[in-house]
PDB file of C-alpha atoms in Angstrom:
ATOM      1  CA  UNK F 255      -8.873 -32.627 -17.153  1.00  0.00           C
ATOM      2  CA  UNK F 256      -7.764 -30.094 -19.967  1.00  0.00           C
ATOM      3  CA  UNK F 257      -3.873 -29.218 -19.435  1.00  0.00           C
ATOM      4  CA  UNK F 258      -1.342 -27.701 -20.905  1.00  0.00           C
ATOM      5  CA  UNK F 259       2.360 -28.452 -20.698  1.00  0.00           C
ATOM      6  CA  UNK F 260       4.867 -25.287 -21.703  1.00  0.00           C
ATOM      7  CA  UNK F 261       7.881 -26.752 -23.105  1.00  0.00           C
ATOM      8  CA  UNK F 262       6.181 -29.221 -24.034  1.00  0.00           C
ATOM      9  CA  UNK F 263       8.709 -30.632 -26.880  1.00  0.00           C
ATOM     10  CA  UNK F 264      11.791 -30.378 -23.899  1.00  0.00           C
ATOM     11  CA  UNK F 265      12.714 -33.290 -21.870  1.00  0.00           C
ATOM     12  CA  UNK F 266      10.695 -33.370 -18.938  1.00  0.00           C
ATOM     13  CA  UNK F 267       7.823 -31.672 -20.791  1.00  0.00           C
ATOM     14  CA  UNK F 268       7.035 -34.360 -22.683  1.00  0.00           C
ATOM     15  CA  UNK F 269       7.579 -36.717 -20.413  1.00  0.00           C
ATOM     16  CA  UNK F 270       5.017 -35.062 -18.535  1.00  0.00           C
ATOM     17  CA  UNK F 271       2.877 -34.935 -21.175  1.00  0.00           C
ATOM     18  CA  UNK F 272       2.940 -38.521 -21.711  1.00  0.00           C
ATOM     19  CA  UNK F 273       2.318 -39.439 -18.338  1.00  0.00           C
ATOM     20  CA  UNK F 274      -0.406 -36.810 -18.740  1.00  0.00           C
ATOM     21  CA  UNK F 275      -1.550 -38.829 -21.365  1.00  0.00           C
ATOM     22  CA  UNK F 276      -1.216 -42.077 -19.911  1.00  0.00           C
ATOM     23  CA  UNK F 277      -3.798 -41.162 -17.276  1.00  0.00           C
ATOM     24  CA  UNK F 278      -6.432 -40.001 -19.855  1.00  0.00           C
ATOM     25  CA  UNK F 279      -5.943 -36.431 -19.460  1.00  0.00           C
ATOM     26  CA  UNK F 280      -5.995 -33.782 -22.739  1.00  0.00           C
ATOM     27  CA  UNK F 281      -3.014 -32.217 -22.988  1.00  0.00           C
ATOM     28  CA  UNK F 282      -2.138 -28.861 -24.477  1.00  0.00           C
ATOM     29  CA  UNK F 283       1.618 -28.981 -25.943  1.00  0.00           C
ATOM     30  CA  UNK F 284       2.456 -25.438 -25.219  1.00  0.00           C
ATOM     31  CA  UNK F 285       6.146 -24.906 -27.938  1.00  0.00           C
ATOM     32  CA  UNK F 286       7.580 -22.078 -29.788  1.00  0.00           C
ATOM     33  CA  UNK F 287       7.603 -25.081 -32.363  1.00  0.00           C
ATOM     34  CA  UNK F 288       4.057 -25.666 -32.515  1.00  0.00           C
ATOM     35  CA  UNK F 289       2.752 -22.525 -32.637  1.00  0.00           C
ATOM     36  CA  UNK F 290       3.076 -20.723 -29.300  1.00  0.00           C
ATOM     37  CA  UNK F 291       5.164 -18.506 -28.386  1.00  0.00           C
ATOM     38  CA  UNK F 292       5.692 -17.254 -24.565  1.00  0.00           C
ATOM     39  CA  UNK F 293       8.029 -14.144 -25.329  1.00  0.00           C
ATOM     40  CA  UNK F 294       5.603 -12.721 -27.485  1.00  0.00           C
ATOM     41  CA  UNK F 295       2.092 -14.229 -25.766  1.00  0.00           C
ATOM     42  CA  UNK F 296       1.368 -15.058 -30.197  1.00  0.00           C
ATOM     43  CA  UNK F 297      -0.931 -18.303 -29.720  1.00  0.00           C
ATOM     44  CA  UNK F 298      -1.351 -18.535 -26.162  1.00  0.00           C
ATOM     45  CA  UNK F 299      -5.311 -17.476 -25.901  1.00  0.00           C
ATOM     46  CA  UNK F 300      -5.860 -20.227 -27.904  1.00  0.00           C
ATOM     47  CA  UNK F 301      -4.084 -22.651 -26.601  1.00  0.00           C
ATOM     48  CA  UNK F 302      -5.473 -21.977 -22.947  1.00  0.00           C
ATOM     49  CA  UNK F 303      -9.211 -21.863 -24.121  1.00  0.00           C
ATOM     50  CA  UNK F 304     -10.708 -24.660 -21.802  1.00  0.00           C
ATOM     51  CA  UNK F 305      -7.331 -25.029 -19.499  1.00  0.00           C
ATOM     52  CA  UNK F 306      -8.279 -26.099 -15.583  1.00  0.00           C
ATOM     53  CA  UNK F 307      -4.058 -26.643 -14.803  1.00  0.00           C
ATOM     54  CA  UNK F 308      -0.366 -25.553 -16.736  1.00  0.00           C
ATOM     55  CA  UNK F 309       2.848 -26.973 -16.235  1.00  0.00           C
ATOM     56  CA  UNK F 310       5.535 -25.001 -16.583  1.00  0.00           C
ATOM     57  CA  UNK F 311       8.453 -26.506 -17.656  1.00  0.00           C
ATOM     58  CA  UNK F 312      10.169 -24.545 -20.196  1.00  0.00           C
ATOM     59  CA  UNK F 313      13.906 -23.611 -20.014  1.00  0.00           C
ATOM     60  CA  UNK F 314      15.768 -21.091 -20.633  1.00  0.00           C
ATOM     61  CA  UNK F 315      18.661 -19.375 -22.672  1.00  0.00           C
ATOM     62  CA  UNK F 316      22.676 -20.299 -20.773  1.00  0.00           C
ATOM     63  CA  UNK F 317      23.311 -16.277 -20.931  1.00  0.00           C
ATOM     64  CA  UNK F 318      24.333 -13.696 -17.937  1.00  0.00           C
ATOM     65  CA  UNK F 319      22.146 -13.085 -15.131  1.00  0.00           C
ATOM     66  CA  UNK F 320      20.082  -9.872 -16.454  1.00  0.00           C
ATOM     67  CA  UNK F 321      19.604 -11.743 -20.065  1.00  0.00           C
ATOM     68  CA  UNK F 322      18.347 -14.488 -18.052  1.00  0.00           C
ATOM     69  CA  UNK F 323      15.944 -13.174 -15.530  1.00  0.00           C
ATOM     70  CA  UNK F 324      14.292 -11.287 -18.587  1.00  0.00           C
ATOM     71  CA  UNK F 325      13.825 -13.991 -20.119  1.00  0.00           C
ATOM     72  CA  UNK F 326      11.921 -16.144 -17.743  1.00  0.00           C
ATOM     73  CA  UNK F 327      10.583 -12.978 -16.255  1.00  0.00           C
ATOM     74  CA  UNK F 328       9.161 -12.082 -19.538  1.00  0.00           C
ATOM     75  CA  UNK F 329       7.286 -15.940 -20.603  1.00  0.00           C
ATOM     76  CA  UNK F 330       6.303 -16.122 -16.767  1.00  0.00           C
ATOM     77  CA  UNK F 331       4.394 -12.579 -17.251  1.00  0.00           C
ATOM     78  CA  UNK F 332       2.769 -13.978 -20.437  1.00  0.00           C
ATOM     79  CA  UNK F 333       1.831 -17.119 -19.660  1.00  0.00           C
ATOM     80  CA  UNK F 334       0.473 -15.877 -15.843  1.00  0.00           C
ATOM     81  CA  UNK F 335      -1.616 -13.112 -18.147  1.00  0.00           C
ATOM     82  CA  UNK F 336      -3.422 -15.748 -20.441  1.00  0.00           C
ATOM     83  CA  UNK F 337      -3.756 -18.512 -17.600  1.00  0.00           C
ATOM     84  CA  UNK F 338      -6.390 -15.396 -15.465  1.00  0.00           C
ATOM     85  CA  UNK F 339      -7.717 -14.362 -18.977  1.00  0.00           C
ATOM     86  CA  UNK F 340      -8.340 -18.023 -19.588  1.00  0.00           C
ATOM     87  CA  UNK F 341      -9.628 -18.937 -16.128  1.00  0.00           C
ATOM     88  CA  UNK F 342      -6.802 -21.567 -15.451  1.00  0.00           C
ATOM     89  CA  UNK F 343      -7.429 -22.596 -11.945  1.00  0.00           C
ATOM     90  CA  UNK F 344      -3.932 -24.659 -10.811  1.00  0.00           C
ATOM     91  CA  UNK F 345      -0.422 -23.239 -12.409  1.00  0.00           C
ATOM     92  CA  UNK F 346       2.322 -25.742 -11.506  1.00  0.00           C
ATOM     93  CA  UNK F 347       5.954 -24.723 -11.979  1.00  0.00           C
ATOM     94  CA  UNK F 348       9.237 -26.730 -12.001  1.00  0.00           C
ATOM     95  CA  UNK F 349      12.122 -25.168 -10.068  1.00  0.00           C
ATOM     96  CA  UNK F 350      15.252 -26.350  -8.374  1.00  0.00           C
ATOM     97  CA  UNK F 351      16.361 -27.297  -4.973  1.00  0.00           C
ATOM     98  CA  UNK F 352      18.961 -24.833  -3.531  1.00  0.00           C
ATOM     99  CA  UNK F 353      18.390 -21.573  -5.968  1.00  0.00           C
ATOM    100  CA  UNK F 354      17.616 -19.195  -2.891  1.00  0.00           C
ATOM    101  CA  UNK F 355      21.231 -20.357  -1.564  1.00  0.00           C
ATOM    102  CA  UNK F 356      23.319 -19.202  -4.440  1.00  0.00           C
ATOM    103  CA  UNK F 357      24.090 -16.271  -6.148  1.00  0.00           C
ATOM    104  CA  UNK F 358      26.142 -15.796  -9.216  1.00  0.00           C
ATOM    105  CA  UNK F 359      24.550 -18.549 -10.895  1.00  0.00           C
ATOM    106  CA  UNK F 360      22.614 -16.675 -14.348  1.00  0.00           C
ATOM    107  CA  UNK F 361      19.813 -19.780 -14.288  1.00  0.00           C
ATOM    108  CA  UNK F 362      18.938 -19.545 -10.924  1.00  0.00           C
ATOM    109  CA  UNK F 363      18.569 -16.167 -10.486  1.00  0.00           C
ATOM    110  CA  UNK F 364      15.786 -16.760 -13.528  1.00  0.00           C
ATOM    111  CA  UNK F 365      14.410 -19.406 -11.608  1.00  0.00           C
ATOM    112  CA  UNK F 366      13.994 -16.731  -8.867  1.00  0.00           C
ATOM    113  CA  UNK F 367      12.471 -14.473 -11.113  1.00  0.00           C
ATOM    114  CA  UNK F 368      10.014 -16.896 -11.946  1.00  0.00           C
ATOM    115  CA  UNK F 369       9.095 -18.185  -8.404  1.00  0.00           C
ATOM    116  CA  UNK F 370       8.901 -14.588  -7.227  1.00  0.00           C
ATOM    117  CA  UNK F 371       5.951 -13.594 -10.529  1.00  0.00           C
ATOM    118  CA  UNK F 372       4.281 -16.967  -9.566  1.00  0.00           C
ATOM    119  CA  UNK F 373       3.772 -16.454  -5.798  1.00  0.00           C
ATOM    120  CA  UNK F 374       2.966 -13.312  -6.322  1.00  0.00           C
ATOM    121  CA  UNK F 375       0.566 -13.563  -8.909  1.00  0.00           C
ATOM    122  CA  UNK F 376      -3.253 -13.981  -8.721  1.00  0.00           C
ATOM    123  CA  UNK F 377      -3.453 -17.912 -10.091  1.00  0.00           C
ATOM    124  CA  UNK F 378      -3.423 -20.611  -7.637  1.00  0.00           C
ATOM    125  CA  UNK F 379       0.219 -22.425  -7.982  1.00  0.00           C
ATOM    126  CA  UNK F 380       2.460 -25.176  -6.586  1.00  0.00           C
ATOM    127  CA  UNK F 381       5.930 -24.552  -6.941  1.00  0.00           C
ATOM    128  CA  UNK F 382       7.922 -28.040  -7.164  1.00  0.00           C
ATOM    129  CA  UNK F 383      11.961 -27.863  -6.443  1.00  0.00           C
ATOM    130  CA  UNK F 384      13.597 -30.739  -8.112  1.00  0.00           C
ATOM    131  CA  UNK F 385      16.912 -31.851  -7.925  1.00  0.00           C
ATOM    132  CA  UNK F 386      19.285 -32.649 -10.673  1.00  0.00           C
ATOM    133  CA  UNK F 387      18.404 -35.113 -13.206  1.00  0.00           C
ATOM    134  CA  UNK F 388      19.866 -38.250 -13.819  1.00  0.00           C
ATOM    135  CA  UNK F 389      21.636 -37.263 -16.872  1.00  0.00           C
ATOM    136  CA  UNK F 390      22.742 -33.537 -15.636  1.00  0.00           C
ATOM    137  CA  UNK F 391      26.251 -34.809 -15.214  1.00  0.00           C
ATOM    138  CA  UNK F 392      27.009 -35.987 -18.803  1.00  0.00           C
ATOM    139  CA  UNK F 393      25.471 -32.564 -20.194  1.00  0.00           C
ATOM    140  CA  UNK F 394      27.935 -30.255 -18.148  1.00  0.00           C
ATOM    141  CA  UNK F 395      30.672 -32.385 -19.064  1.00  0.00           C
ATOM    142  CA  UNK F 396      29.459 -32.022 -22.748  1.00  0.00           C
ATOM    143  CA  UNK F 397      29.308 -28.203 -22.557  1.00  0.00           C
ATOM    144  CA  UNK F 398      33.202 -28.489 -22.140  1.00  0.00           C
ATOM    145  CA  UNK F 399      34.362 -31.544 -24.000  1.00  0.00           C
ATOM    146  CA  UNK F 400      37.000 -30.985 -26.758  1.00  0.00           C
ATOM    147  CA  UNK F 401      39.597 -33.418 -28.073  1.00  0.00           C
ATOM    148  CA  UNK F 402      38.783 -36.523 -25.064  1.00  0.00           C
ATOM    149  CA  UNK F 403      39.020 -33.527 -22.185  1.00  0.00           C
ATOM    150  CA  UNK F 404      36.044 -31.929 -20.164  1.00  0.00           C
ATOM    151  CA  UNK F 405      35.585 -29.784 -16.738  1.00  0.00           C
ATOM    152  CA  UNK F 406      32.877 -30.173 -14.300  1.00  0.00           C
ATOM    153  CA  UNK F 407      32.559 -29.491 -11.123  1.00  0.00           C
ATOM    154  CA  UNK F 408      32.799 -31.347  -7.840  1.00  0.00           C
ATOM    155  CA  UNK F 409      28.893 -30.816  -6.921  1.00  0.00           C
ATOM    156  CA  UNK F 410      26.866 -32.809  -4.931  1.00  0.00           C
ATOM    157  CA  UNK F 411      23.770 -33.656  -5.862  1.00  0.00           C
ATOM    158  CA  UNK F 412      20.958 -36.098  -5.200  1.00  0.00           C
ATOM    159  CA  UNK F 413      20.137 -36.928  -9.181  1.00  0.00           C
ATOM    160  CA  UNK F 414      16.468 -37.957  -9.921  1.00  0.00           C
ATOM    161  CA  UNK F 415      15.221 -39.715 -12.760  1.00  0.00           C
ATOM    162  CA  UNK F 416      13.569 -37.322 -15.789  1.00  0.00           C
ATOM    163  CA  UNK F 417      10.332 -39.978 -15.333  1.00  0.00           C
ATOM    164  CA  UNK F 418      10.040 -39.680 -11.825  1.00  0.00           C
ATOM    165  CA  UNK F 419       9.842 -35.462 -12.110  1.00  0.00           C
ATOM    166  CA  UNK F 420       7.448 -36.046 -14.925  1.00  0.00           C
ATOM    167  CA  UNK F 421       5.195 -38.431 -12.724  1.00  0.00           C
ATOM    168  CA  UNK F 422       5.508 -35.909 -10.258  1.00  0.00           C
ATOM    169  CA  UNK F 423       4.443 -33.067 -12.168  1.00  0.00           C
ATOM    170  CA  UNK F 424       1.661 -35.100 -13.607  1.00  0.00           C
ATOM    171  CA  UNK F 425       0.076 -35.554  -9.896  1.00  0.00           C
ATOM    172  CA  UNK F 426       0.267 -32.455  -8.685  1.00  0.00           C
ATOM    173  CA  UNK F 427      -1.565 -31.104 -11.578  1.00  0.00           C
ATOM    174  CA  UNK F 428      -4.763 -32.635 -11.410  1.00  0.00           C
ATOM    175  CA  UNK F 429      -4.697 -31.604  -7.913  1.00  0.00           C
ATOM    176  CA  UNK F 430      -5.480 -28.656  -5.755  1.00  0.00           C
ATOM    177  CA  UNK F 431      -2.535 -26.011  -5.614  1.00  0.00           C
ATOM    178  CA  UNK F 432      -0.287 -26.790  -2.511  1.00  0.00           C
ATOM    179  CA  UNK F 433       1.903 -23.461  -2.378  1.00  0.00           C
ATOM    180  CA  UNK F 434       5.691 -24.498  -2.269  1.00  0.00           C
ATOM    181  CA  UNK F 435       6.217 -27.942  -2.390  1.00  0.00           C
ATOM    182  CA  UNK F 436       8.323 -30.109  -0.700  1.00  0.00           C
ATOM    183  CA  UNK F 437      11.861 -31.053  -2.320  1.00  0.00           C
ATOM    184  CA  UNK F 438      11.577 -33.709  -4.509  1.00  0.00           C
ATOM    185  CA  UNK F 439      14.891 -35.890  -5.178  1.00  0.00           C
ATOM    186  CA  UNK F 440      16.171 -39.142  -6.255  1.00  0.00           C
ATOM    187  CA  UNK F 441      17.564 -41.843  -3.523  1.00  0.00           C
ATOM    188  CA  UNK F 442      20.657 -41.184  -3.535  1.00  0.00           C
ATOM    189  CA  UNK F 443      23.641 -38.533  -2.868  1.00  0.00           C
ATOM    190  CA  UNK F 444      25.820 -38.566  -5.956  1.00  0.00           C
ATOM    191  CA  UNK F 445      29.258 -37.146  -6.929  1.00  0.00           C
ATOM    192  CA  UNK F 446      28.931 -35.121 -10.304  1.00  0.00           C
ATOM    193  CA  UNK F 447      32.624 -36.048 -11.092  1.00  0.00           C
ATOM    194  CA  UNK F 448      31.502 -39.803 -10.459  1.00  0.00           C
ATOM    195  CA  UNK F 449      28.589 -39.753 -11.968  1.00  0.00           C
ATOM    196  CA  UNK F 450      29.872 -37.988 -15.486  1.00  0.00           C
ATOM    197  CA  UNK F 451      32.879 -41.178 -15.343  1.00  0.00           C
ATOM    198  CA  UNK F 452      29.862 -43.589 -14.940  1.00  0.00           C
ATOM    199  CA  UNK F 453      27.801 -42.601 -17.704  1.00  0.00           C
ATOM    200  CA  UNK F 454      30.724 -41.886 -20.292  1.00  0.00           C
ATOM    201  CA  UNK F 455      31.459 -45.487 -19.517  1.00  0.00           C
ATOM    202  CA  UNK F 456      27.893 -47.131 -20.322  1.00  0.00           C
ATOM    203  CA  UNK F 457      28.340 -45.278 -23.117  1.00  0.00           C
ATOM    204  CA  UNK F 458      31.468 -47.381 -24.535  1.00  0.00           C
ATOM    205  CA  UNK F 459      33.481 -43.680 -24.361  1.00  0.00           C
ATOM    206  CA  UNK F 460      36.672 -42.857 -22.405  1.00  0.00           C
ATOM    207  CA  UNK F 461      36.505 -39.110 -21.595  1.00  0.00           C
ATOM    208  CA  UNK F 462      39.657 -37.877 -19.086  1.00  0.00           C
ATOM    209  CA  UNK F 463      37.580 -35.299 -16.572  1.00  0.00           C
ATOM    210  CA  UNK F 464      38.853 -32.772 -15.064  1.00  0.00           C
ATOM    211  CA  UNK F 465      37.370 -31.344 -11.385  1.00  0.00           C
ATOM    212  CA  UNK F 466      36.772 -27.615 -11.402  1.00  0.00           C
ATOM    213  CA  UNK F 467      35.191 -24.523  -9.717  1.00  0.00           C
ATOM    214  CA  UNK F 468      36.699 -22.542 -12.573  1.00  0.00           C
ATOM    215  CA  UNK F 469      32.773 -22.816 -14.760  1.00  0.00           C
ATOM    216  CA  UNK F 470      29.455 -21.249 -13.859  1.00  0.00           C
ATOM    217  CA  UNK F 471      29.416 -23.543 -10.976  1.00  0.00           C
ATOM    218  CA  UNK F 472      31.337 -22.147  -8.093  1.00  0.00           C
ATOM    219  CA  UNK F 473      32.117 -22.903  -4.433  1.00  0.00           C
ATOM    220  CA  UNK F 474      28.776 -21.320  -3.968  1.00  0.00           C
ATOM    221  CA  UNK F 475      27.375 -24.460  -4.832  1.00  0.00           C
ATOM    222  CA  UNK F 476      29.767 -26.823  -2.877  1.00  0.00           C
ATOM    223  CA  UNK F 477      28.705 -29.104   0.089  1.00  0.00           C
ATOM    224  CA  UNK F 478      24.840 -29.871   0.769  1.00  0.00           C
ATOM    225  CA  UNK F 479      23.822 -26.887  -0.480  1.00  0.00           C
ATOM    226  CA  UNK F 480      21.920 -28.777  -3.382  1.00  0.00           C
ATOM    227  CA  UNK F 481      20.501 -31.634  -1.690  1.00  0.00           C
ATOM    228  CA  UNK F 482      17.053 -31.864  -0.307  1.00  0.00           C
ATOM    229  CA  UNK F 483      16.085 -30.486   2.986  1.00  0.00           C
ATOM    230  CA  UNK F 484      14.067 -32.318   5.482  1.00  0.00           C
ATOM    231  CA  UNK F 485      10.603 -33.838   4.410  1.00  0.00           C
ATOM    232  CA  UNK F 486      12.363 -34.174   0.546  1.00  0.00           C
ATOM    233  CA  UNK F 487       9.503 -36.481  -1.661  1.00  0.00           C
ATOM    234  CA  UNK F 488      11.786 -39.163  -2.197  1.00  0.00           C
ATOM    235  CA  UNK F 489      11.347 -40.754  -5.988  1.00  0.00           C
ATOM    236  CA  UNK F 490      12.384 -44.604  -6.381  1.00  0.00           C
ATOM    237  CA  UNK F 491      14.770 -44.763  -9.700  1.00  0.00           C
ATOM    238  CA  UNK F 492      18.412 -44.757  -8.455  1.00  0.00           C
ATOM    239  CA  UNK F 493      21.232 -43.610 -10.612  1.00  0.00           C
ATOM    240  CA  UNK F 494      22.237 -47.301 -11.577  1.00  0.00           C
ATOM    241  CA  UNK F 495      19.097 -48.037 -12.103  1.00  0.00           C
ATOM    242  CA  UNK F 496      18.767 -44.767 -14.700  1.00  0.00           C
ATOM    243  CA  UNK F 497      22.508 -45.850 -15.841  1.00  0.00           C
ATOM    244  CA  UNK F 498      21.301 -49.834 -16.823  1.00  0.00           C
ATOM    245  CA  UNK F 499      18.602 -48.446 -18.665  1.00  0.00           C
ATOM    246  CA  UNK F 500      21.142 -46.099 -21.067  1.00  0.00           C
ATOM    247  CA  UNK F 501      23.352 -49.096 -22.343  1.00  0.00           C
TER     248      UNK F 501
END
């Protein structure tokens, strides 16, 4: 199959373009940095001439809420508009677990936005919720970090590994759209705190954390209300597994 990937230069977007790859598919890269641009639709005709399926899995700016939902509502728009001018038959969209439980949170109210244009719009889709990734805890921590110190909140999540999403995103692309898909998560319920020590330390660095609901992540997002619900896809690559591989 012919598919593109949007964000295709990000971290699970070219993972999924390699497992694309892998399995003999022709990929699109879809990248403000090669040539296409989703806030402005320059490039996008092109690159969708021929499409069957697009992954979406672009990201978006760390601004307030309104900034935000522009944003995403804005490339979501775009790229909807050149996937029915094109033809596109299967739009597949990354989201995360838990956004319709919190408010208050600027990147999940974009993720909203985008759910709400894709479900609404006239192209097949399968939405995918995703938990956090593996290595979600050490970039909050480094938002924060400054002289050995950094924040980050108590959450907890049930981390996946950036390959697994990718190999998930992969297979439900060449496939027929499936509406909202189940959760998809790693095996295992981790502490954020714990899991920020953990990788600082297969890293050979001592950073002194500090536990806080003071950030953009607030009580909202305390207890389960980021794990999977029930029937969760379960992907194989625990944490340590993920960790062993980092040293």
């Amino acid at each position: 199959m012919r598919i593109a990937v949007a964000g295709a230069t990000g971290n699970i977007g070219s993972l999924t373009v390699a497992a694309l790859e892998r399995d003999g598919h022709d990929v699109v890269r879809v990248s403000r940095s090669l040539g296409v641009d989703l806030l402005t639709g320059e490039g996008l005709d092109k690159a969708l001439d021929g499409v069957e399926a697009v992954v979406d899995a672009t990201n978006g700016p760390a601004n307030d809420p309104d900034t935000v939902v522009e944003y995403f509502g804005t490339t979501t728009r775009n790229l909807l508009a050149a996937e029915e001018r094109a033809g596109v038959r299967h739009h597949v969209l990354l989201s995360i677990i838990g956004i319709h439980r919190v408010e208050g949170n600027a990147h999940y109210a974009g993720k909203r936005e985008q759910e709400r244009l894709v479900s609404a719009g006239s192209v097949p889709w399968t939405i995918v919720p995703v938990a956090q990734f593996h290595d979600f805890a050490e970039m909050i921590a480094g938002w924060t970090e400054q002289d050995g110190v950094a924040v980050i909140p108590p959450l907890l999540v049930q981390p996946i590994a950036p390959a697994d999403v990718a190999g998930v995103l992969a297979e439900i692309a060449v496939g027929e759209p499936r509406g909202r898909y189940a959760d998809v998560a790693g095996p295992e319920p981790q502490d954020l705190v714990d899991m920020a020590r953990r990788t600082y330390a297969a890293r050979g660095r001592t950073v002194k954390l500090v536990p806080t609901w003071s950030g953009i992540f607030g009580t909202a997002m305390a207890g389960d209300v980021l794990l999977p619900g029930e029937g969760a896809r379960i992907a194989p690559t625990t944490f340590d597994e993920w960790l062993a591989a980092q040293r």
